XYZ file of N, CA, C and O in Angstrom:
464
model
N 73.770 96.559 119.790
C 73.552 97.871 120.358
C 72.357 98.501 119.657
O 72.265 98.459 118.442
N 71.466 99.096 120.408
C 70.298 99.693 119.771
C 70.645 101.055 119.171
O 71.672 101.645 119.463
N 69.749 101.559 118.321
C 70.013 102.810 117.609
C 70.211 103.990 118.556
O 71.049 104.840 118.311
N 69.435 104.047 119.649
C 69.551 105.158 120.577
C 70.937 105.184 121.217
O 71.577 106.222 121.299
N 71.428 104.034 121.645
C 72.746 103.980 122.255
C 73.834 104.306 121.239
O 74.805 104.980 121.558
N 73.679 103.834 120.025
C 74.648 104.142 118.981
C 74.689 105.645 118.746
O 75.762 106.242 118.680
N 73.539 106.278 118.637
C 73.460 107.716 118.418
C 74.080 108.467 119.588
O 74.840 109.414 119.403
N 73.783 108.035 120.816
C 74.331 108.704 121.989
C 75.841 108.561 122.041
O 76.554 109.526 122.335
N 76.376 107.386 121.749
C 77.824 107.199 121.811
C 78.508 108.003 120.717
O 79.602 108.522 120.913
N 77.872 108.142 119.552
C 78.447 108.948 118.487
C 78.397 110.420 118.853
O 79.283 111.187 118.487
N 77.383 110.834 119.591
C 77.240 112.237 119.965
C 78.358 112.674 120.913
O 78.756 113.827 120.907
N 78.864 111.751 121.745
C 79.918 112.129 122.677
C 81.306 111.861 122.104
O 82.288 112.286 122.692
N 81.402 111.210 120.969
C 82.691 110.995 120.324
C 83.170 112.317 119.729
O 82.363 113.144 119.314
N 84.487 112.531 119.706
C 84.971 113.770 119.100
C 84.638 113.818 117.610
O 84.573 112.783 116.947
N 84.421 115.014 117.114
C 84.086 115.192 115.700
C 85.252 114.751 114.834
O 85.066 114.084 113.822
N 86.450 115.138 115.239
C 87.664 114.710 114.548
C 88.576 114.037 115.567
O 88.724 114.520 116.688
N 89.185 112.957 115.165
C 90.137 112.260 116.022
C 91.506 112.897 115.771
O 92.210 112.549 114.828
N 91.849 113.857 116.623
C 93.074 114.638 116.434
C 94.313 113.766 116.566
O 95.309 114.012 115.863
N 94.282 112.776 117.438
C 95.442 111.875 117.584
C 95.645 111.075 116.296
O 96.784 110.877 115.855
N 94.556 110.633 115.691
C 94.644 109.904 114.417
C 95.246 110.804 113.347
O 96.139 110.387 112.598
N 94.772 112.045 113.263
C 95.298 112.994 112.284
C 96.788 113.215 112.509
O 97.569 113.239 111.550
N 97.187 113.357 113.756
C 98.608 113.561 114.063
C 99.444 112.368 113.612
O 100.534 112.543 113.053
N 98.917 111.165 113.827
C 99.646 109.963 113.364
C 99.740 109.944 111.843
O 100.782 109.627 111.278
N 98.638 110.262 111.181
C 98.601 110.232 109.716
C 99.558 111.253 109.101
O 100.062 111.039 108.000
N 99.785 112.359 109.796
C 100.634 113.432 109.275
C 101.991 113.479 109.971
O 102.727 114.439 109.802
N 102.290 112.446 110.730
C 103.560 112.333 111.459
C 103.842 113.560 112.323
O 104.975 113.996 112.465
N 102.775 114.156 112.840
C 102.892 115.290 113.736
C 103.264 116.598 113.052
O 103.498 117.598 113.722
N 103.276 116.624 111.752
C 103.648 117.814 110.994
C 102.459 118.777 110.955
O 101.474 118.543 110.265
N 102.562 119.874 111.705
C 101.449 120.825 111.824
C 101.086 121.462 110.485
O 99.901 121.657 110.193
N 102.073 121.780 109.667
C 101.793 122.392 108.360
C 101.039 121.407 107.468
O 100.094 121.796 106.770
N 101.438 120.157 107.507
C 100.752 119.137 106.720
C 99.326 118.935 107.227
O 98.390 118.796 106.435
N 99.155 118.963 108.537
C 97.811 118.834 109.111
C 96.904 119.951 108.614
O 95.769 119.701 108.207
N 97.405 121.177 108.625
C 96.609 122.322 108.151
C 96.230 122.124 106.682
O 95.083 122.338 106.296
N 97.194 121.712 105.869
C 96.936 121.525 104.445
C 95.896 120.433 104.208
O 94.958 120.612 103.429
N 96.046 119.318 104.910
C 95.109 118.197 104.755
C 93.709 118.604 105.210
O 92.721 118.275 104.558
N 93.622 119.343 106.299
C 92.319 119.792 106.788
C 91.654 120.750 105.809
O 90.447 120.661 105.564
N 92.427 121.662 105.237
C 91.857 122.596 104.260
C 91.374 121.853 103.016
O 90.298 122.150 102.488
N 92.152 120.878 102.565
C 91.741 120.090 101.399
C 90.468 119.304 101.690
O 89.555 119.251 100.866
N 90.409 118.685 102.880
C 89.213 117.922 103.238
C 88.000 118.834 103.326
O 86.908 118.465 102.868
N 88.162 120.007 103.906
C 87.062 120.954 104.044
C 86.447 121.253 102.675
O 85.225 121.185 102.504
N 87.271 121.549 101.701
C 86.796 121.828 100.339
C 86.193 120.581 99.690
O 85.143 120.647 99.050
N 86.879 119.457 99.864
C 86.443 118.193 99.258
C 85.073 117.780 99.805
O 84.184 117.385 99.043
N 84.904 117.856 101.110
C 83.645 117.433 101.735
C 82.475 118.278 101.239
O 81.401 117.743 100.939
N 82.685 119.583 101.142
C 81.613 120.461 100.655
C 81.256 120.122 99.208
O 80.077 120.055 98.847
N 82.266 119.880 98.395
C 82.038 119.558 96.978
C 81.318 118.210 96.825
O 80.361 118.084 96.067
N 81.762 117.208 97.585
C 81.146 115.882 97.487
C 79.714 115.907 97.987
O 78.835 115.281 97.393
N 79.450 116.639 99.054
C 78.078 116.743 99.549
C 77.172 117.324 98.466
O 76.068 116.819 98.237
N 77.638 118.351 97.783
C 76.847 118.944 96.697
C 76.621 117.925 95.581
O 75.518 117.854 95.014
N 77.634 117.115 95.284
C 77.479 116.076 94.249
C 76.449 115.033 94.676
O 75.629 114.603 93.871
N 76.497 114.634 95.938
C 75.553 113.632 96.445
C 74.128 114.190 96.380
O 73.207 113.518 95.921
N 73.960 115.416 96.831
C 72.629 116.027 96.825
C 72.106 116.241 95.410
O 70.904 116.180 95.175
N 73.008 116.484 94.464
C 72.594 116.746 93.092
C 72.577 115.528 92.192
O 72.191 115.620 91.020
N 72.968 114.373 92.723
C 73.038 113.157 91.903
C 71.649 112.745 91.431
O 70.667 112.851 92.169
N 71.599 112.270 90.208
C 70.322 111.866 89.611
C 69.820 110.529 90.146
O 68.638 110.237 90.059
N 70.706 109.734 90.701
C 70.273 108.418 91.177
C 71.254 107.836 92.169
O 72.272 108.451 92.525
N 70.952 106.631 92.625
C 71.757 105.959 93.639
C 73.190 105.733 93.180
O 74.122 105.858 93.972
N 73.395 105.415 91.911
C 74.755 105.158 91.426
C 75.628 106.402 91.569
O 76.785 106.305 92.000
N 75.099 107.553 91.246
C 75.847 108.798 91.395
C 76.143 109.113 92.846
O 77.237 109.578 93.183
N 75.177 108.860 93.720
C 75.391 109.089 95.155
C 76.448 108.135 95.692
O 77.309 108.536 96.469
N 76.383 106.867 95.277
C 77.374 105.877 95.724
C 78.782 106.288 95.302
O 79.720 106.219 96.087
N 78.924 106.690 94.056
C 80.238 107.074 93.538
C 80.795 108.280 94.294
O 81.966 108.291 94.682
N 79.968 109.272 94.505
C 80.412 110.461 95.240
C 80.742 110.105 96.688
O 81.763 110.550 97.228
N 79.897 109.319 97.321
C 80.132 108.928 98.716
C 81.428 108.143 98.847
O 82.179 108.326 99.811
N 81.705 107.293 97.886
C 82.940 106.492 97.906
C 84.162 107.409 97.967
O 85.122 107.130 98.691
N 84.121 108.507 97.242
C 85.238 109.444 97.218
C 85.457 110.097 98.580
O 86.559 110.547 98.888
N 84.429 110.160 99.383
C 84.512 110.825 100.679
C 84.953 109.886 101.805
O 85.606 110.323 102.754
N 84.638 108.616 101.700
C 84.917 107.674 102.789
C 86.401 107.668 103.149
O 86.777 107.834 104.309
N 87.250 107.469 102.166
C 88.686 107.367 102.439
C 89.285 108.649 102.975
O 90.089 108.619 103.918
N 88.906 109.774 102.398
C 89.475 111.032 102.871
C 89.008 111.344 104.291
O 89.782 111.861 105.102
N 87.765 111.022 104.602
C 87.259 111.255 105.962
C 87.994 110.366 106.965
O 88.399 110.834 108.035
N 88.189 109.111 106.626
C 88.933 108.217 107.520
C 90.367 108.704 107.688
O 90.944 108.607 108.769
N 90.937 109.209 106.622
C 92.319 109.663 106.668
C 92.565 110.783 107.665
O 93.623 110.838 108.289
N 91.599 111.668 107.838
C 91.800 112.777 108.785
C 91.170 112.502 110.147
O 91.261 113.322 111.045
N 90.498 111.377 110.282
C 89.876 111.062 111.569
C 88.459 111.588 111.712
O 87.951 111.703 112.820
N 87.803 111.891 110.593
C 86.397 112.325 110.621
C 85.531 111.075 110.472
O 84.885 110.853 109.447
N 85.522 110.259 111.504
C 84.903 108.942 111.406
C 83.387 108.985 111.290
O 82.796 108.111 110.655
N 82.731 109.986 111.845
C 81.270 110.108 111.686
C 80.935 110.406 110.226
O 79.968 109.867 109.686
N 81.742 111.242 109.588
C 81.551 111.519 108.161
C 81.765 110.244 107.372
O 80.972 109.905 106.483
N 82.818 109.508 107.686
C 83.120 108.258 106.970
C 81.986 107.249 107.123
O 81.593 106.600 106.144
N 81.438 107.122 108.337
C 80.332 106.174 108.559
C 79.104 106.564 107.750
O 78.463 105.722 107.120
N 78.769 107.846 107.765
C 77.579 108.303 107.035
C 77.769 108.147 105.531
O 76.856 107.706 104.825
N 78.947 108.480 105.023
C 79.225 108.322 103.585
C 79.256 106.853 103.204
O 78.746 106.457 102.147
N 79.810 106.024 104.067
C 79.873 104.588 103.812
C 78.481 103.973 103.738
O 78.222 103.085 102.922
N 77.567 104.447 104.578
C 76.192 103.933 104.553
C 75.508 104.289 103.239
O 74.743 103.491 102.692
N 75.791 105.484 102.713
C 75.229 105.865 101.418
C 75.863 105.024 100.324
O 75.178 104.519 99.438
N 77.178 104.846 100.400
C 77.885 104.042 99.402
C 77.364 102.607 99.364
O 77.178 102.030 98.300
N 77.105 102.043 100.520
C 76.634 100.663 100.617
C 75.133 100.534 100.422
O 74.588 99.435 100.461
N 74.478 101.667 100.238
C 73.027 101.738 100.066
C 72.262 101.237 101.282
O 71.103 100.861 101.177
N 72.905 101.251 102.456
C 72.179 100.861 103.661
C 71.434 102.053 104.254
O 70.545 101.879 105.071
N 71.830 103.256 103.849
C 71.155 104.456 104.339
C 71.160 105.510 103.232
O 71.477 106.671 103.444
N 70.844 105.063 102.009
C 70.799 105.951 100.850
C 69.386 106.510 100.747
O 68.563 106.039 99.980
N 69.124 107.498 101.580
C 67.797 108.099 101.656
C 67.973 109.558 102.037
O 69.089 110.014 102.300
N 66.885 110.280 102.083
C 66.962 111.677 102.510
C 67.526 111.764 103.927
O 68.357 112.630 104.223
N 67.096 110.847 104.791
C 67.600 110.841 106.170
C 69.100 110.552 106.195
O 69.842 111.155 106.974
N 69.553 109.639 105.358
C 70.981 109.323 105.289
C 71.792 110.503 104.801
O 72.883 110.787 105.316
N 71.270 111.200 103.815
C 71.955 112.379 103.290
C 71.962 113.487 104.337
O 72.972 114.176 104.523
N 70.867 113.643 105.063
C 70.812 114.629 106.146
C 71.846 114.305 107.221
O 72.496 115.200 107.764
N 72.000 113.019 107.547
C 72.973 112.594 108.540
C 74.392 112.919 108.061
O 75.221 113.421 108.825
N 74.662 112.664 106.783
C 75.966 112.992 106.217
C 76.187 114.500 106.260
O 77.265 114.967 106.637
N 75.178 115.251 105.890
C 75.299 116.709 105.890
C 75.614 117.233 107.291
O 76.465 118.115 107.460
N 74.960 116.694 108.299
C 75.211 117.117 109.680
C 76.628 116.751 110.120
O 77.308 117.551 110.777
N 77.080 115.568 109.749
C 78.436 115.134 110.109
C 79.476 116.012 109.423
O 80.475 116.405 110.038
N 79.249 116.338 108.163
C 80.174 117.211 107.434
C 80.178 118.604 108.050
O 81.242 119.211 108.233
N 79.013 119.127 108.388
C 78.936 120.456 108.997
C 79.717 120.495 110.309
O 80.454 121.455 110.573
N 79.572 119.456 111.119
C 80.293 119.408 112.394
C 81.805 119.327 112.151
O 82.583 120.008 112.835
N 82.212 118.526 111.192
C 83.636 118.403 110.877
C 84.193 119.724 110.353
O 85.285 120.149 110.746
N 83.435 120.383 109.500
C 83.900 121.660 108.940
C 83.998 122.729 110.027
O 84.905 123.550 110.011
N 83.072 122.708 110.988
C 83.158 123.659 112.111
C 84.411 123.376 112.947
O 85.147 124.299 113.326
N 84.673 122.108 113.217
C 85.854 121.736 113.999
C 87.132 122.132 113.262
O 88.083 122.629 113.872
N 87.138 121.945 111.957
C 88.301 122.331 111.159
C 88.497 123.843 111.202
O 89.613 124.334 111.415
N 87.423 124.594 111.016
C 87.510 126.060 111.046
C 88.043 126.548 112.393
O 88.906 127.431 112.446
N 87.540 125.961 113.473
C 88.012 126.341 114.807
C 89.484 126.015 114.965
O 90.273 126.822 115.480
N 89.876 124.839 114.523
C 91.266 124.403 114.640
C 92.200 125.306 113.823
O 93.266 125.693 114.306
N 91.781 125.641 112.626
C 92.627 126.457 111.749
C 92.724 127.906 112.222
O 93.674 128.602 111.880
N 91.739 128.347 112.996
C 91.768 129.734 113.479
C 92.635 129.900 114.720
O 92.892 131.015 115.152
N 93.062 128.794 115.298
C 93.883 128.859 116.535
C 95.282 129.312 116.231
O 95.844 129.134 115.209
């Protein structure tokens, strides 16, 4: 698949996979809210660590911490972007920008969901 098609398919994918989150939390709405709030804080903190890291090793370590939590709540775009930084396949300013955009979209979706 070429990069344009990959980008387009990711653009139409949901920011958060709500069905995945429901499965992970056994449909418990209170647990979902708690997990989303924790991820929201965690993602912001890890992004700051990645941006402030002195080198690739620091970025990899911080990104690693984000991959699992993002997958756990169904924020798969965040997980993909963090995984690329962790694997050093996209450990660049563009890769960090992509992660930042994915985190921003996830945080907006979380804020909207929590305000309902």
